[in-house]
Coordinates of C-alpha atoms and ligand atoms in Angstrom, one line a residue:
X232 CA 61.9 4.5 1.6
X233 CA 59.8 1.4 0.8
X234 CA 61.3 -0.9 -1.8
X235 CA 59.6 -1.1 -5.1
X236 CA 58.9 -4.7 -6.2
X237 CA 58.4 -4.0 -9.9
X238 CA 56.4 -6.0 -12.2
X239 CA 54.4 -8.4 -10.1
X240 CA 51.3 -6.3 -9.5
X241 CA 51.7 -4.1 -12.6
X242 CA 51.9 -7.2 -14.8
X243 CA 48.4 -8.2 -13.6
X244 CA 46.7 -4.9 -14.3
X245 CA 43.8 -5.7 -16.6
X246 CA 43.2 -2.6 -18.8
X247 CA 40.0 -3.9 -20.2
X248 CA 38.5 -4.7 -16.8
X249 CA 39.4 -1.2 -15.6
X250 CA 38.0 0.4 -18.7
X251 CA 34.7 -1.6 -18.6
X252 CA 34.2 -0.7 -15.0
X253 CA 34.5 3.0 -15.7
X254 CA 31.7 2.7 -18.3
X255 CA 29.6 0.5 -16.1
X256 CA 29.8 3.0 -13.3
X257 CA 29.0 5.9 -15.7
X258 CA 25.6 4.4 -16.2
X259 CA 24.5 5.7 -12.8
X260 CA 23.5 9.2 -13.5
X261 CA 24.3 9.0 -17.2
X262 CA 23.5 12.1 -19.3
X263 CA 22.5 12.2 -23.0
X264 CA 25.8 13.6 -24.2
X265 CA 28.0 10.9 -22.6
X266 CA 28.5 12.7 -19.2
X267 CA 27.3 12.0 -15.7
X268 CA 25.2 13.9 -13.2
X269 CA 25.8 12.0 -10.0
X270 CA 26.0 14.8 -7.4
X271 CA 26.8 13.8 -3.9
X272 CA 24.4 11.6 -1.9
X273 CA 21.8 11.4 -4.8
X274 CA 20.0 8.1 -5.6
X275 CA 22.3 7.4 -8.5
X276 CA 25.3 7.6 -6.2
X277 CA 23.6 5.1 -3.9
X278 CA 23.4 2.6 -6.8
X279 CA 27.0 3.3 -7.9
X280 CA 28.2 2.6 -4.3
X281 CA 26.3 -0.7 -4.3
X282 CA 28.1 -1.5 -7.6
X283 CA 31.5 -0.8 -5.9
X284 CA 30.6 -3.0 -3.0
X285 CA 29.5 -5.8 -5.3
X286 CA 32.8 -5.6 -7.2
X287 CA 34.8 -5.4 -4.0
X288 CA 33.0 -8.4 -2.4
X289 CA 33.5 -10.5 -5.6
X290 CA 37.3 -9.9 -5.1
X291 CA 37.1 -10.9 -1.4
X292 CA 37.4 -7.3 -0.1
X293 CA 35.6 -6.3 3.1
X294 CA 33.3 -3.2 2.7
X295 CA 32.8 -0.6 5.4
X296 CA 31.5 2.9 5.6
X297 CA 31.8 5.7 8.2
X298 CA 29.5 8.3 9.6
X299 CA 30.6 10.9 7.0
X300 CA 29.5 8.6 4.1
X301 CA 33.0 7.5 3.0
X302 CA 33.0 4.0 1.6
X303 CA 36.0 1.6 2.0
X304 CA 36.8 -1.8 0.5
X305 CA 39.6 -3.5 2.5
X306 CA 42.1 -6.1 1.3
X307 CA 43.2 -7.6 4.5
X308 CA 47.0 -7.8 5.0
X309 CA 49.0 -10.4 6.9
X310 CA 49.5 -7.9 9.7
X311 CA 46.1 -6.3 9.9
X312 CA 46.8 -4.4 13.1
X313 CA 49.3 -2.1 11.3
X314 CA 47.8 1.2 9.9
X315 CA 46.3 0.6 6.5
X316 CA 47.5 2.1 3.2
X317 CA 44.6 3.9 1.6
X318 CA 44.1 4.5 -2.1
X319 CA 41.1 6.1 -3.9
X320 CA 39.3 9.2 -4.9
X321 CA 35.5 10.1 -5.3
X322 CA 32.5 9.0 -7.4
X323 CA 30.3 12.1 -7.1
X324 CA 30.3 14.4 -10.1
X325 CA 29.5 17.9 -11.2
X326 CA 25.9 18.4 -12.6
X327 CA 27.3 18.1 -16.1
X328 CA 30.4 16.1 -15.3
X329 CA 32.4 13.5 -17.2
X330 CA 32.9 9.8 -16.6
X331 CA 36.4 10.0 -15.2
X332 CA 36.9 12.9 -12.8
X333 CA 36.9 10.8 -9.6
X334 CA 35.8 7.4 -10.8
X335 CA 39.2 6.9 -12.5
X336 CA 40.9 7.2 -9.1
X337 CA 38.5 4.8 -7.3
X338 CA 38.5 2.2 -10.1
X339 CA 42.3 2.4 -10.7
X340 CA 42.6 1.7 -6.9
X341 CA 40.3 -1.2 -7.2
X342 CA 42.1 -2.5 -10.2
X343 CA 45.5 -2.1 -8.4
X344 CA 44.1 -4.3 -5.5
X345 CA 42.7 -6.8 -7.9
X346 CA 46.0 -7.0 -9.7
X347 CA 47.8 -7.6 -6.4
X348 CA 45.3 -10.4 -5.6
X349 CA 45.7 -11.9 -9.1
X350 CA 49.5 -11.8 -8.6
X351 CA 49.0 -14.0 -5.6
X352 CA 50.3 -11.4 -3.2
X353 CA 49.0 -10.6 0.3
X354 CA 50.9 -7.6 1.6
X355 CA 51.6 -7.0 5.2
X356 CA 49.4 -3.9 5.6
X357 CA 45.7 -3.7 4.9
X358 CA 44.9 -1.8 1.7
X359 CA 41.7 0.2 1.8
X360 CA 40.2 1.3 -1.5
X361 CA 38.2 4.4 -0.6
X362 CA 35.5 6.5 -2.2
X363 CA 35.3 9.9 -0.4
X364 CA 31.9 11.5 0.1
X365 CA 31.2 14.7 -1.8
X366 CA 34.5 15.8 -3.4
X367 CA 32.9 18.1 -5.9
X368 CA 30.8 20.3 -3.6
X369 CA 28.4 21.2 -6.4
X370 CA 25.2 20.1 -4.5
X371 CA 26.5 20.6 -1.0
X372 CA 29.2 23.3 -0.7
X373 CA 32.1 23.2 0.1
X374 CA 33.4 20.0 -1.4
X375 CA 35.8 17.4 -0.1
X376 CA 33.5 16.9 2.8
X377 CA 34.1 13.2 3.5
X378 CA 37.9 13.5 3.4
X379 CA 37.8 16.7 5.5
X380 CA 35.7 15.0 8.2
X381 CA 37.8 11.8 8.0
X382 CA 41.0 13.9 8.6
X383 CA 39.5 16.0 11.3
X384 CA 39.7 19.3 9.3
X385 CA 35.9 19.7 9.6
X386 CA 33.4 18.4 12.2
X387 CA 30.7 16.0 11.3
X388 CA 28.0 18.0 13.0
X389 CA 28.9 21.0 10.9
X390 CA 28.6 19.3 7.5
X391 CA 25.3 17.6 8.5
X392 CA 23.7 21.1 8.7
X393 CA 24.6 22.1 5.1
X394 CA 21.7 22.2 2.7
X395 CA 21.4 22.1 -1.1
X396 CA 19.5 24.6 -3.2
X397 CA 16.2 22.7 -2.5
X398 CA 16.8 23.0 1.2
X399 CA 17.7 19.3 1.7
X400 CA 20.3 18.7 4.3
X401 CA 23.5 16.5 4.2
X402 CA 22.1 14.9 7.3
X403 CA 19.0 13.7 5.6
X404 CA 20.7 12.4 2.5
X405 CA 23.5 10.8 4.4
X406 CA 21.0 8.9 6.5
X407 CA 19.4 7.6 3.3
X408 CA 22.7 6.6 1.8
X409 CA 23.9 4.7 4.9
X410 CA 20.4 3.1 5.4
X411 CA 20.7 1.7 1.9
X412 CA 23.8 -0.2 3.0
X413 CA 22.5 -2.3 5.8
X414 CA 25.0 -5.0 5.3
X415 CA 28.0 -2.7 5.2
X416 CA 29.6 -2.4 8.7
X417 CA 30.3 1.1 10.1
X418 CA 33.8 2.0 11.0
X419 CA 34.8 4.7 13.4
X420 CA 36.0 8.1 12.2
X421 CA 39.5 9.2 13.2
X422 CA 41.6 6.4 11.7
X423 CA 45.1 7.4 10.9
X424 CA 46.3 5.6 7.7
X425 CA 49.9 4.7 7.0
X426 CA 49.7 6.6 3.7
X427 CA 47.3 7.7 1.0
X428 CA 47.6 7.6 -2.7
X429 CA 45.2 9.1 -5.3
X430 CA 45.2 8.7 -9.0
X431 CA 43.2 11.3 -11.0
X432 CA 42.8 12.7 -14.5
X433 CA 44.9 15.9 -14.9
X434 CA 42.0 18.1 -16.0
X435 CA 44.5 20.3 -17.8
X436 CA 47.0 20.0 -20.7
X437 CA 50.4 19.9 -19.0
X438 CA 51.1 16.2 -19.5
X439 CA 49.6 16.0 -22.9
X440 CA 51.7 19.0 -24.1
X441 CA 54.9 17.4 -22.7
X442 CA 54.0 14.1 -24.4
X443 CA 54.2 12.1 -21.1
X444 CA 51.9 9.6 -19.5
X445 CA 52.1 10.3 -15.8
X446 CA 52.1 13.5 -13.8
X447 CA 53.6 13.0 -10.4
X448 CA 52.0 15.7 -8.4
X449 CA 54.2 18.0 -6.4
X450 CA 51.5 19.9 -4.5
X451 CA 48.2 21.8 -4.9
X452 CA 47.5 25.4 -5.3
X453 CA 45.4 27.2 -2.7
X454 CA 41.7 27.8 -2.9
X455 CA 39.2 30.1 -1.2
X456 CA 35.5 29.9 -1.8
X457 CA 32.8 32.4 -0.8
X458 CA 29.1 33.0 -1.2
X459 CA 28.0 36.6 -1.8
X460 CA 24.4 37.6 -0.7
X461 CA 22.9 40.8 -2.3
X462 CA 19.6 41.9 -0.8
X463 CA 17.4 44.6 -2.3
X464 CA 13.7 44.9 -2.4
X465 CA 11.1 43.2 -4.6
X466 CA 8.9 45.6 -6.4
X467 CA 6.6 46.0 -9.5
X468 CA 8.5 46.1 -12.8
X469 CA 5.9 48.5 -14.3
X470 CA 5.2 50.8 -11.4
X471 CA 8.3 51.2 -9.2
X472 CA 10.5 54.1 -10.2
X473 CA 13.9 53.0 -11.5
X474 CA 15.6 55.8 -9.5
X475 CA 14.4 54.4 -6.2
X476 CA 14.5 50.7 -6.9
X477 CA 16.7 48.4 -4.8
X478 CA 17.4 46.0 -7.6
X479 CA 19.5 43.1 -6.3
X480 CA 20.5 42.0 -9.8
X481 CA 21.7 45.4 -10.8
X482 CA 23.9 45.6 -7.7
X483 CA 25.1 42.1 -8.1
X484 CA 26.2 42.8 -11.7
X485 CA 28.1 45.9 -10.5
X486 CA 29.8 43.8 -7.8
X487 CA 30.6 41.0 -10.4
X488 CA 32.2 43.6 -12.7
X489 CA 34.2 45.1 -9.9
X490 CA 35.4 41.7 -8.7
X491 CA 36.3 40.6 -12.2
X492 CA 38.5 43.7 -12.7
X493 CA 40.2 43.4 -9.3
X494 CA 40.9 39.6 -9.7
X495 CA 42.1 40.0 -13.3
X496 CA 45.6 38.7 -13.8
X497 CA 47.4 39.2 -17.2
X498 CA 49.7 36.3 -16.3
X499 CA 46.7 34.0 -15.8
X500 CA 47.9 32.6 -12.5
X501 CA 45.1 33.9 -10.4
X502 CA 42.0 31.8 -11.1
X503 CA 38.6 33.4 -10.3
X504 CA 35.2 31.9 -11.2
X505 CA 31.6 32.8 -10.5
X506 CA 30.0 29.5 -11.3
X507 CA 26.7 29.8 -9.4
X508 CA 24.3 32.7 -9.6
X509 CA 20.7 32.7 -8.4
X510 CA 18.2 35.5 -8.7
X511 CA 15.0 35.6 -6.6
X512 CA 12.2 35.5 -7.2
X513 CA 13.3 35.0 -10.8
X514 CA 10.1 36.3 -12.2
X515 CA 9.9 38.5 -15.3
X516 CA 7.8 41.3 -13.8
X517 CA 9.4 41.5 -10.4
X518 CA 12.4 43.6 -9.6
X519 CA 14.8 41.1 -8.1
X520 CA 15.0 41.2 -4.3
X521 CA 17.8 38.9 -3.7
X522 CA 20.9 37.4 -5.5
X523 CA 23.2 34.8 -4.2
X524 CA 26.4 33.9 -6.1
X525 CA 29.5 31.8 -5.5
X526 CA 33.2 32.8 -5.8
X527 CA 36.0 30.3 -6.4
X528 CA 39.4 31.9 -6.0
X529 CA 42.7 30.0 -6.5
X530 CA 46.4 30.9 -6.4
X531 CA 49.6 28.9 -5.8
X532 CA 51.0 31.6 -3.5
X533 CA 49.6 31.6 0.0
X534 CA 50.1 35.4 0.6
X535 CA 48.6 36.3 -2.7
X536 CA 45.6 34.1 -2.0
X537 CA 45.2 35.6 1.4
X538 CA 45.5 39.2 0.2
X539 CA 43.2 38.8 -2.9
X540 CA 40.6 37.0 -0.8
X541 CA 40.7 39.6 1.9
X542 CA 39.8 42.3 -0.7
X543 CA 36.6 40.6 -1.7
X544 CA 34.3 41.9 1.1
X545 CA 35.6 45.4 0.6
X546 CA 35.0 45.3 -3.2
X547 CA 31.5 44.0 -2.6
X548 CA 30.7 46.9 -0.2
X549 CA 32.1 49.5 -2.5
X550 CA 30.1 48.3 -5.5
X551 CA 26.7 47.3 -3.8
X552 CA 24.9 50.6 -4.7
X553 CA 21.4 50.8 -3.0
X554 CA 21.4 47.2 -1.9
X555 CA 22.9 45.3 1.0
X556 CA 25.8 42.9 0.4
X557 CA 27.4 40.4 2.7
X558 CA 30.1 37.8 2.0
X559 CA 30.6 34.5 3.8
X560 CA 33.7 32.4 3.3
X561 CA 33.1 28.7 2.9
X562 CA 36.7 27.5 2.9
X563 CA 40.3 28.8 2.9
X564 CA 42.7 26.0 1.9
X565 CA 46.3 27.1 1.5
X566 CA 48.7 25.8 -1.1
X567 CA 50.5 22.6 -0.1
X568 CA 53.4 20.4 -1.1
X569 CA 53.4 16.6 -1.0
X570 CA 56.3 14.9 0.8
X571 CA 59.4 14.3 -1.3
X572 CA 59.6 10.7 -0.3
X573 CA 56.2 9.8 -1.6
X574 CA 56.8 11.7 -4.9
X575 CA 60.1 9.8 -5.2
X576 CA 58.3 6.5 -4.7
X577 CA 55.8 7.4 -7.5
X578 CA 58.6 8.6 -9.9
X579 CA 60.6 5.4 -9.2
X580 CA 57.6 3.2 -9.9
X581 CA 56.9 5.0 -13.2
X582 CA 60.6 4.8 -14.2
X583 CA 60.9 1.1 -13.4
X584 CA 57.8 0.4 -15.5
X585 CA 59.1 2.4 -18.4
X586 CA 56.2 4.9 -18.2
X587 CA 57.0 8.5 -19.2
X588 CA 56.5 10.8 -16.3
X589 CA 57.0 14.4 -15.2
X590 CA 56.5 16.3 -12.0
X591 CA 53.8 19.0 -12.0
X592 CA 51.5 20.8 -9.6
X593 CA 47.8 20.3 -9.3
X594 CA 45.6 23.3 -10.2
X595 CA 42.4 21.5 -9.2
X596 CA 41.5 20.5 -5.7
X597 CA 41.4 16.9 -4.6
X598 CA 40.7 14.8 -1.4
X599 CA 44.5 14.3 -1.1
X600 CA 44.5 17.8 0.3
X601 CA 43.0 16.7 3.5
X602 CA 44.7 13.4 3.8
X603 CA 48.0 15.3 3.4
X604 CA 47.5 16.6 6.9
X605 CA 47.1 13.2 8.5
X606 CA 49.4 10.8 6.7
X607 CA 52.1 10.8 3.9
X608 CA 50.1 11.5 0.8
X609 CA 50.8 11.5 -3.0
X610 CA 49.0 11.8 -6.3
X611 CA 49.5 10.8 -9.9
X612 CA 47.7 12.3 -12.9
X613 CA 47.0 10.8 -16.2
X614 CA 46.3 12.9 -19.3
X615 CA 42.8 14.1 -20.1
X616 CA 42.0 14.9 -23.7
X617 CA 42.5 18.6 -24.5
X618 CA 42.4 19.2 -20.7
X619 CA 38.6 19.3 -20.9
X620 CA 36.9 18.4 -17.6
X621 CA 33.8 19.4 -15.6
X622 CA 32.3 18.8 -19.0
X623 CA 30.3 15.9 -20.4
X624 CA 32.8 15.4 -23.2
X625 CA 35.7 14.7 -20.8
X626 CA 37.8 11.9 -22.3
X627 CA 40.9 9.8 -21.5
X628 CA 42.8 7.1 -23.4
X629 CA 42.6 3.5 -22.3
X630 CA 46.4 2.9 -22.5
X631 CA 47.0 5.9 -20.2
X632 CA 44.4 4.6 -17.7
X633 CA 46.2 1.3 -17.7
X634 CA 49.6 2.8 -17.2
X635 CA 48.4 5.0 -14.4
X636 CA 46.9 1.9 -12.7
X637 CA 50.3 0.0 -13.2
X638 CA 52.2 2.8 -11.4
X639 CA 49.6 3.0 -8.7
X640 CA 49.6 -0.8 -8.1
X641 CA 53.3 -1.0 -7.6
X642 CA 53.4 2.1 -5.4
X643 CA 50.5 0.9 -3.2
X644 CA 52.1 -2.5 -2.9
X645 CA 55.5 -1.0 -1.9
X646 CA 53.8 1.0 0.8
X647 CA 51.6 -1.9 2.0
X648 CA 54.8 -4.0 2.5
X649 CA 56.6 -1.4 4.5
X650 CA 56.5 -2.9 8.0
X651 CA 57.8 -0.2 10.3
X652 CA 56.5 3.4 10.3
X653 CA 56.9 4.5 6.7
X654 CA 58.2 7.9 7.4
X655 CA 60.4 9.2 10.2
Ligands
GLV226 C1 37.5 19.9 -7.9 O1 36.7 19.4 -8.6 C2 37.9 21.3 -8.0 O2 37.0 22.1 -8.1 O3 39.1 21.6 -8.0
MN227 MN1 37.9 15.0 -9.0
MN228 MN1 35.9 17.6 -10.2

């Protein structure tokens, strides 16, 4: 277990600097109600990445990116040949996202490194602050693309083919993003970090209800996502007989209703969401010929997630009426548990700093999921007001943001000073 050197880095965390950077970054893609629309690989994200690079360079960090569009800022250690400690999250957002889901983790990581520098410490290992490409998956599904490619869970060539609703490919947008960073060196994919830490807003009410400041994350619930395609036949709203129509919207509604009933859980453990629904041609006097909608299914139990997800194609077939229905699965991520030793490190850091903490699972997905499979990985949460997230009004408290960065700084430093292999 790496030794915690408490106080030195945490004492240099500058809460005002961290807070200001969150608001500065939120200008890129700012929405009228205080939120952010900075979906993956858009022009606003390019500007936000440039901003991160400027901040990093001003601190003496070395920027780099990889072919998957992940962005890194390295604080070089005294033994730069050792595997690096990575710390970060993402800066892409949902279309009506908040300012903190993702950016908090990247900027708390940057603040941790700046505090370590301000404390006059150069650790043994390199520390890489990282911003993973496309965590949200709202524009290009599924999400967590950059971390999945980095960790080897998905192949680069497969994500390059994925297109957004306008038909624009990841490949095209990624080229644009990387071309806009001509002075940022490219690093190879396939690096194996010594450890990865991620700070994030909780996006729920568990910490707030327990009156604590930090959630040390025990693990993540499982998630499966699907697209359902319903195909009927376009026809005239005034002349085609209703008896013989093949109305894709009518069939889709029947399917949605059947799925909602089958996935209903009185205990509210099963999470089931249809968040995207598109009707074609979406014209008032044309019987809809095609509907595509998304399914997001989550459960903490692997067997339950498997069984519920496996029911979905059967339910769609049973409810499709006169139309065709097909289901394609985008991802199947099982539940996972973070290693006890990393959790222990985070709990110890919080205790040593006098920050109230609790252990809790993550109900949302995060890039840590994919890093978990390549290196010891852990997460901390800070409270998020009323648990509201994926919403423009998402809000956090400055003191919580600062305390999270203090815990993160000490934990990163402890890992970066661990000389031998950190884990057996
Ligand atoms: C991440 O934003 C998730 O959908 O869990
Ligand atoms: Mn997030
Ligand atoms: Mn999110």
